[in-house]
Each structure stands twice: as C-alpha cells, then as structure tokens.
XYZ file of C-alpha atoms in Angstrom:
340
model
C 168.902 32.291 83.524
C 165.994 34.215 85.566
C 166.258 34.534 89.976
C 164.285 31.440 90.453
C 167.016 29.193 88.075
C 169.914 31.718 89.451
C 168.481 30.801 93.251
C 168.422 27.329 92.298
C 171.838 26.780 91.255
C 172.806 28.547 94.387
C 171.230 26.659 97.272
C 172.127 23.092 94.940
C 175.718 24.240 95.271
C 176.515 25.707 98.906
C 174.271 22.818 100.238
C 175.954 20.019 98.363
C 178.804 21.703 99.423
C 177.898 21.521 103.120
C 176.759 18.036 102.583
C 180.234 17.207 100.940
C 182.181 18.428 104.029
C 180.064 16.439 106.345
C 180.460 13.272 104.294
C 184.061 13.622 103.666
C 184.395 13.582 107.107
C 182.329 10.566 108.343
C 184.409 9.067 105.294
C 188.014 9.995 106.455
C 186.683 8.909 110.385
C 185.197 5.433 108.796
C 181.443 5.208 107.538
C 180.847 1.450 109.779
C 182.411 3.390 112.729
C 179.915 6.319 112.868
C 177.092 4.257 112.046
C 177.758 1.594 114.648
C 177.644 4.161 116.993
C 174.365 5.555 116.175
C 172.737 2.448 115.499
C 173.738 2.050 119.639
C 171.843 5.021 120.372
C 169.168 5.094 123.013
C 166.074 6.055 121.088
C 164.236 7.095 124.168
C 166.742 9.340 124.879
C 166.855 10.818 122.250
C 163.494 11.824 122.109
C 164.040 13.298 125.555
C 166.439 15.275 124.073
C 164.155 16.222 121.077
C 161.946 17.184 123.920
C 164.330 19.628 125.398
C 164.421 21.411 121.505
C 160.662 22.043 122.252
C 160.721 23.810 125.386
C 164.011 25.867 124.258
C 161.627 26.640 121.682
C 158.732 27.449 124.084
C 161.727 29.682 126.384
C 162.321 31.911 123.298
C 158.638 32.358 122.465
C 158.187 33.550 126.166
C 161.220 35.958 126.583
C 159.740 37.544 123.652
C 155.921 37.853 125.186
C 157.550 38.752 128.286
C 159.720 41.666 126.295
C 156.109 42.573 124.411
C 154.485 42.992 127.795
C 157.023 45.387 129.251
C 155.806 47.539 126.207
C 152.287 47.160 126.996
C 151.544 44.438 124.462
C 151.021 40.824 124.107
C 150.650 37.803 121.379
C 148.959 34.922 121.192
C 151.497 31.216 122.502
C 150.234 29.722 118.819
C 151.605 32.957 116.466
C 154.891 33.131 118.544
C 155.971 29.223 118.198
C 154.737 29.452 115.001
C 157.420 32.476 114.072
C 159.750 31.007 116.628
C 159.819 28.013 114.386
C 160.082 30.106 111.025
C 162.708 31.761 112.787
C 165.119 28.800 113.249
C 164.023 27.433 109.841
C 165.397 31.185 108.212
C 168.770 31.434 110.168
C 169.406 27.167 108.726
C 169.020 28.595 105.308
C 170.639 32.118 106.128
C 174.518 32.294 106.251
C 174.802 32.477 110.318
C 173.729 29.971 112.791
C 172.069 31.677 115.357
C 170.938 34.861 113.274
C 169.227 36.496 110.076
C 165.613 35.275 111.215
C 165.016 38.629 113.139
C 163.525 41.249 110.528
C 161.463 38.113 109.237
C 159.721 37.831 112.287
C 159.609 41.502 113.357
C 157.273 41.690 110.343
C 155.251 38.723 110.546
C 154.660 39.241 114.465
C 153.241 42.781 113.788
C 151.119 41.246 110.723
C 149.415 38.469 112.790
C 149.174 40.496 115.714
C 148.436 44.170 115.060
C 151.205 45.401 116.968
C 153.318 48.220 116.081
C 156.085 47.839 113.869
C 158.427 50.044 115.601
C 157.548 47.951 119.093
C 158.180 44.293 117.423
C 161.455 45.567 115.761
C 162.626 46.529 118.848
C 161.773 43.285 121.117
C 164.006 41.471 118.465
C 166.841 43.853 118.535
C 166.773 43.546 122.327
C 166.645 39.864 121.802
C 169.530 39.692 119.608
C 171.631 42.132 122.117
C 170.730 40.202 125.030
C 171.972 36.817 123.263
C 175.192 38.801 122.374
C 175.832 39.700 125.768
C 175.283 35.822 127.004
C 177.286 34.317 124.436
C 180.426 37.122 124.894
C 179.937 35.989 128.909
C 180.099 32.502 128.396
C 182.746 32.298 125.527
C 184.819 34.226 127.470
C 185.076 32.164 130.364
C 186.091 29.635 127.909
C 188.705 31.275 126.469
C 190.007 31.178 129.937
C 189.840 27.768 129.968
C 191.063 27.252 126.853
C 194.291 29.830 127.191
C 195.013 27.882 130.822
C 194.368 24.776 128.616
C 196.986 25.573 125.819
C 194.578 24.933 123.745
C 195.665 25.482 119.647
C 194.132 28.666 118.343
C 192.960 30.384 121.596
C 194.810 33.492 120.120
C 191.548 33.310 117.107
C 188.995 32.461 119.515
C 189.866 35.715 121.557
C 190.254 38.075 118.511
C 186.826 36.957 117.284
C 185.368 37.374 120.751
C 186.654 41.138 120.504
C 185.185 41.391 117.043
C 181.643 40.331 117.899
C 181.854 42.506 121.403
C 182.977 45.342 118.684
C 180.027 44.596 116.521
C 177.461 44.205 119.406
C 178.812 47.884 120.085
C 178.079 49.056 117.078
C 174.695 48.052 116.271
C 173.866 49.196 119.836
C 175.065 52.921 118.568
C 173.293 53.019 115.955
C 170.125 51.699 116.830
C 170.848 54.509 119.307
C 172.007 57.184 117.034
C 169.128 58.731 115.212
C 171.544 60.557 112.416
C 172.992 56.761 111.616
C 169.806 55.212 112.200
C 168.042 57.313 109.553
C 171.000 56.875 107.129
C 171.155 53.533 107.073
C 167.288 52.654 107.089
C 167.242 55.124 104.510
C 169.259 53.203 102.192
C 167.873 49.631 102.722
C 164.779 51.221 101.728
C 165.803 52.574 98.512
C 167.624 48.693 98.191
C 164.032 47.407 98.932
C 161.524 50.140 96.910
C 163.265 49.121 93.670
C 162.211 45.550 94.046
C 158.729 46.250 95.125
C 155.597 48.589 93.931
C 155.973 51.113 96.930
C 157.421 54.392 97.235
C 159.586 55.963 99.535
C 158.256 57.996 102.369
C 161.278 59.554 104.234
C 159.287 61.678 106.884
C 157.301 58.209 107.617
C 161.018 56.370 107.973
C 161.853 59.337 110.346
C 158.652 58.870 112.258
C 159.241 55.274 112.735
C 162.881 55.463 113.961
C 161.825 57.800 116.091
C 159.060 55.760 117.747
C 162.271 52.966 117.727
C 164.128 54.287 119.845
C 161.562 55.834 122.580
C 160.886 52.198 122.514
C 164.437 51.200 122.847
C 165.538 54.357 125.607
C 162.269 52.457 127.469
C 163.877 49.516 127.213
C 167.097 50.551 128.412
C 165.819 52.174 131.586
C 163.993 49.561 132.292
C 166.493 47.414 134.734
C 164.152 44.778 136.006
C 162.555 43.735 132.897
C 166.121 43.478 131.200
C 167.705 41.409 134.259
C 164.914 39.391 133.903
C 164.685 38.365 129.817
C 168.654 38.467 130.534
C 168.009 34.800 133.155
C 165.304 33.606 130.303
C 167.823 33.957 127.848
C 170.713 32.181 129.685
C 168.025 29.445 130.637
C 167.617 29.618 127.072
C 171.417 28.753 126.287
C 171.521 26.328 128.824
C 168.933 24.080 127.766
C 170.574 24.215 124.535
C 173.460 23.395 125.202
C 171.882 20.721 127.868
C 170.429 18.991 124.323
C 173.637 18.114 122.957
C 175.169 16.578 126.395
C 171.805 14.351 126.511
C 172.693 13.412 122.760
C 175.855 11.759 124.557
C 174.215 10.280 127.234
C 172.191 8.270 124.301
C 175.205 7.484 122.779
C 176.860 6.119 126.013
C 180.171 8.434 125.667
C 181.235 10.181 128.569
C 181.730 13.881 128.331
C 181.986 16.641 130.812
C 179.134 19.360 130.661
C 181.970 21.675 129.911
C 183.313 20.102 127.309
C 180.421 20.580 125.423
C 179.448 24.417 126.324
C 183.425 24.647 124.900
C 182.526 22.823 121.822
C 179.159 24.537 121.152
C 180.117 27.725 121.966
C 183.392 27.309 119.566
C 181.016 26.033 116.753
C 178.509 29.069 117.149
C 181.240 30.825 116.552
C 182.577 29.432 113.157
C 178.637 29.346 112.400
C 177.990 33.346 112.891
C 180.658 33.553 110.217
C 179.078 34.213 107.158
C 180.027 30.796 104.894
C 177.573 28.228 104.493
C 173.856 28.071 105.449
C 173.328 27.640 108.840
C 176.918 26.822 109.270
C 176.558 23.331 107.686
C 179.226 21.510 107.234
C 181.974 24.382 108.827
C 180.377 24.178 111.795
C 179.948 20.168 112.272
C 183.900 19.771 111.195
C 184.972 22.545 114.312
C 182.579 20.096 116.643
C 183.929 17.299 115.930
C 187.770 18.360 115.581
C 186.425 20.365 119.487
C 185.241 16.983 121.016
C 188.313 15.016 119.753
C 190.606 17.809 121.714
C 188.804 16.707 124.710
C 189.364 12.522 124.473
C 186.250 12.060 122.522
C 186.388 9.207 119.458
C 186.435 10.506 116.261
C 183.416 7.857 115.561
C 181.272 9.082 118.692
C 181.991 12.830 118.269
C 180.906 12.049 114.526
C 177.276 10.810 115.656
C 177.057 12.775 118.346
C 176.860 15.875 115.887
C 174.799 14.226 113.493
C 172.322 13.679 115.934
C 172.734 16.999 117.177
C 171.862 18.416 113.338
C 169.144 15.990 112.717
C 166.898 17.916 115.690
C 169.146 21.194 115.549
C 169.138 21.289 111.331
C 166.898 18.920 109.708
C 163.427 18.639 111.686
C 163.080 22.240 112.911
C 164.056 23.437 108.744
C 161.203 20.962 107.860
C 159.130 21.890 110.498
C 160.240 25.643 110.134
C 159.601 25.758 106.191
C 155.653 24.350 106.979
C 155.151 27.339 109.944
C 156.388 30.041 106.925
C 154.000 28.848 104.616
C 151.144 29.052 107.045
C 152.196 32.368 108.394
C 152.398 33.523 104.873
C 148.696 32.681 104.312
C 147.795 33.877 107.561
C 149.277 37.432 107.118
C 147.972 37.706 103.489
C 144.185 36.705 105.109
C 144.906 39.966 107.716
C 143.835 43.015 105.616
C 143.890 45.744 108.676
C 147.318 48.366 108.404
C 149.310 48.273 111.023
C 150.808 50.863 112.706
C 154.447 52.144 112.441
C-alpha cells in the first residue's frame, strides 16, 4: 500500500468514525425529533448567522495585518481571507479545532507576499498566544461558574485549563529561548530534509531564529500594539461565539448567552485534544450533552450543533479546500526568494 492508499484509508476511517458518533447520537435522541426541529429553522436567520462567520473571518484577517504593520509590513485584504480561509479548512482536517493551520499559513503569507519568513512566523505565534490567553480568561471564569454550579466534571475542566496555561508557558519559553529554539527547529528540519530535495543549512536555521525572536522581543515590548490585537481577538471570540446563540434564535429555543460561551468554550476544549479531525464527532457529543445540562432538548441542542457544523465544519472545509488550491497555484506562479 503506497502514502496516497495509506492516507486514504486513514481519513475514510477517523471521518466515518466522526460521522458515526454524530449519527449515533441524532439516532439515540430520535432522527424525526432533530429534523423537525431544523426543518423549523428560520432560514433568514440563519444566513445572518452565516454572515457573522464572514466578518469573524474578516476580524482574523485584520488582527493579523494589524500585527504585520506593527513590524513595518502589510498584505493585501484578498491573500489574507484567502489563507484565513485555508486556515480554518487545515485545523477541520488537522486533529485540534482551533489549531494546526499556523505554519501553513506562515509560509504561504510570506510566498504571496514577499515578506520575511521570520516576520510571518512570528505574527502567527503571537496570534496563537494571544488566543491562548483569551480562551484561559474566559474558560476560567467558567469554571467558576461551573464549580459554584456543581457542575459534573469541573475537577477535569480545571486540570485541563492548568495544562493548556502550562503549555502556553512553554511554547512561550522556547520561542524565547534561543538554545531550545535552535534544538528543536533543528530537528524538524532534519524530519523535513529527508522528505524533500534540500539540504540542511544550520548557520541559516541560526540566522533565522535569531531574526525570530528580535521580532518576537519587538513584539513583546510593544504594549499598545499587543493590548490592541488582544480587544481584536476577544471581538474575535465573541462574534464566534455570538454565531452559535443566533443559530438558537433560528431555531426558536431559548438559551442564555452564557450558556453557550459555557458550552463552546467546554467543546473547544475536548476539540484541542488531539482525537478526531477538527474535533468531529467528540466535540458535537460534549455540546450537546453541555446544552442538555442547561434545560436545553436533546432534539434542539441536536440541530442547534448541526447547524453550528454545517457553517463552522462543512462550508468553510469546502470553501477552505478551493482557497488552498488557488494559493497553491498562486505561490508556485511567484518565482522571487524570499527572505528569512
């Protein structure tokens, strides 16, 4: 069996695996149930709420401009919602919901748009940081609410809040650390040279981290430019999780805005866990089992996540898939080197 087979047989198995979660559930809650429920929903708003996906999408393509300009650089709106777009389309087929897309378009931004490699690697890092540091802010109020709450399994929630504060840590360190920097790099480019036609160049990986982390240090003393991406990123989260309570709205089920920051912010969770791409299926049964803890029917918290993945999931992997092939082309039609 050669990769292409080999990566065949994979994706038909964790996927239909996903899938089989997902429809053992709607099963188990009652097929007519769920889809009476979303044959009820309010089409228009639910393309208001497809609308809202677009301008989170539009957010993220401006915090990172905005973290290219404190650097001195800028891209163009079309190249940034295009990798935006890739983005979410590689962290739905990655094992993590909300991550994995970052080296992807680190590389493709600096292909497109001649900008250093060392500068675009950094804006993502600090983008993946500054998400870190919103999500650990607002999960943690709701582990508050869910330890004054009683709610079952707090004790989990609040050990894998301290393990994703203790990674956040740790990749801060390093990024920091030249000696670990180098080491590390080092070895994902022997990993990578043995798969490619290119040699190693240690003095030019040196060069590069080097370059990094001025970048990053710049960053870091930069208060006003990080307070700032810091509210774009938590308008970011908002919206987001804004979507989702709209996707109720068109369902007619009453829900409290909190109820579903708990809920998404519980299934982000489960989703950064490395199981199935993009979280599907582990994620969707932790939503659901979330919005029947707070009085929701099994039949409307069913459809209300469906809906949910059918903007969240399904359009923006199709969508996604179609922006990778075109950035593909356009990167391979870009012959100029670009600085490290």
């Amino acid at each position: 069996m050669d990769r292409k087979q080999h990566r065949l047989l994979r994706n038909i198995v964790v996927y239909g695996l996903g899938i089989s979660i997902i429809s053992f559930i709607i099963y188990k809650i009652g097929i007519f149930e769920v889809y009476a429920v979303l044959a009820s929903a309010n089409i228009g708003i639910y393309l208001f709420a497809v609308f809202i996906y677009l301008v989170t999408l539009y957010v993220l393509s401006m915090r990172w401009n905005y973290l290219l300009k404190l650097n001195g650089y800028s891209a163009g709106s079309k190249n940034l919602l295009l990798l935006i777009t890739m983005g979410q389309f590689i962290n739905n087929v990655t094992p993590s919901m909300k991550g994995g897309s970052e080296p992807f378009r680190a590389y493709y931004l600096s292909k497109l748009e001649q900008i250093p490699y060392h500068v675009s690697f950094s804006a993502v890092i600090i983008e993946r940081i500054l998400d870190s540091v919103i999500f650990l802010i607002f999960s943690f109020f709701v582990i508050i609410y869910f330890a004054l709450k009683g709610v079952v399994y707090t004790e989990a929630f609040a050990i894998a809040w301290f393990l994703i504060m203790a990674l956040t840590i740790l990749i801060v360190y390093i990024a920091m650390h030249k000696k670990w920097a180098f080491k590390i790099t080092l070895q994902i480019a022997k990993v990578v040279t043995k798969f490619s036609s290119k040699t190693l160049n240690e003095q030019k990986i040196k060069d590069t981290i080097n370059k990094f982390q001025k970048t990053m240090i710049f960053f870091k003393g930069n208060r006003k430019g990080m307070i700032t991406a810091l509210l774009i990123s938590s308008a970011w989260w908002l919206l987001d999780i804004f979507r989702i309570y709209v996707l109720f709205i068109a369902i007619s089920t009453n829900v409290a805005f909190i109820s579903v920051a708990s809920t998404y912010l519980v299934a982000l969770l489960v989703g950064i866990l490395p199981t199935l791409p993009g979280g599907l299926g582990t994620s969707d049964t932790a939503m659901i089992a979330m919005y029947s803890f707070f009085n929701i029917p099994y039949s409307n918290a069913a459809a209300g996540t469906l809906l949910d993945r059918s903007i969240s999931y399904i359009g923006v992997t199709i969508i996604g898939s179609i922006a990778f092939k075109i950035i593909k082309k356009k990167s391979k039609e870009n012959s100029y080197e670009v600085e490290s």
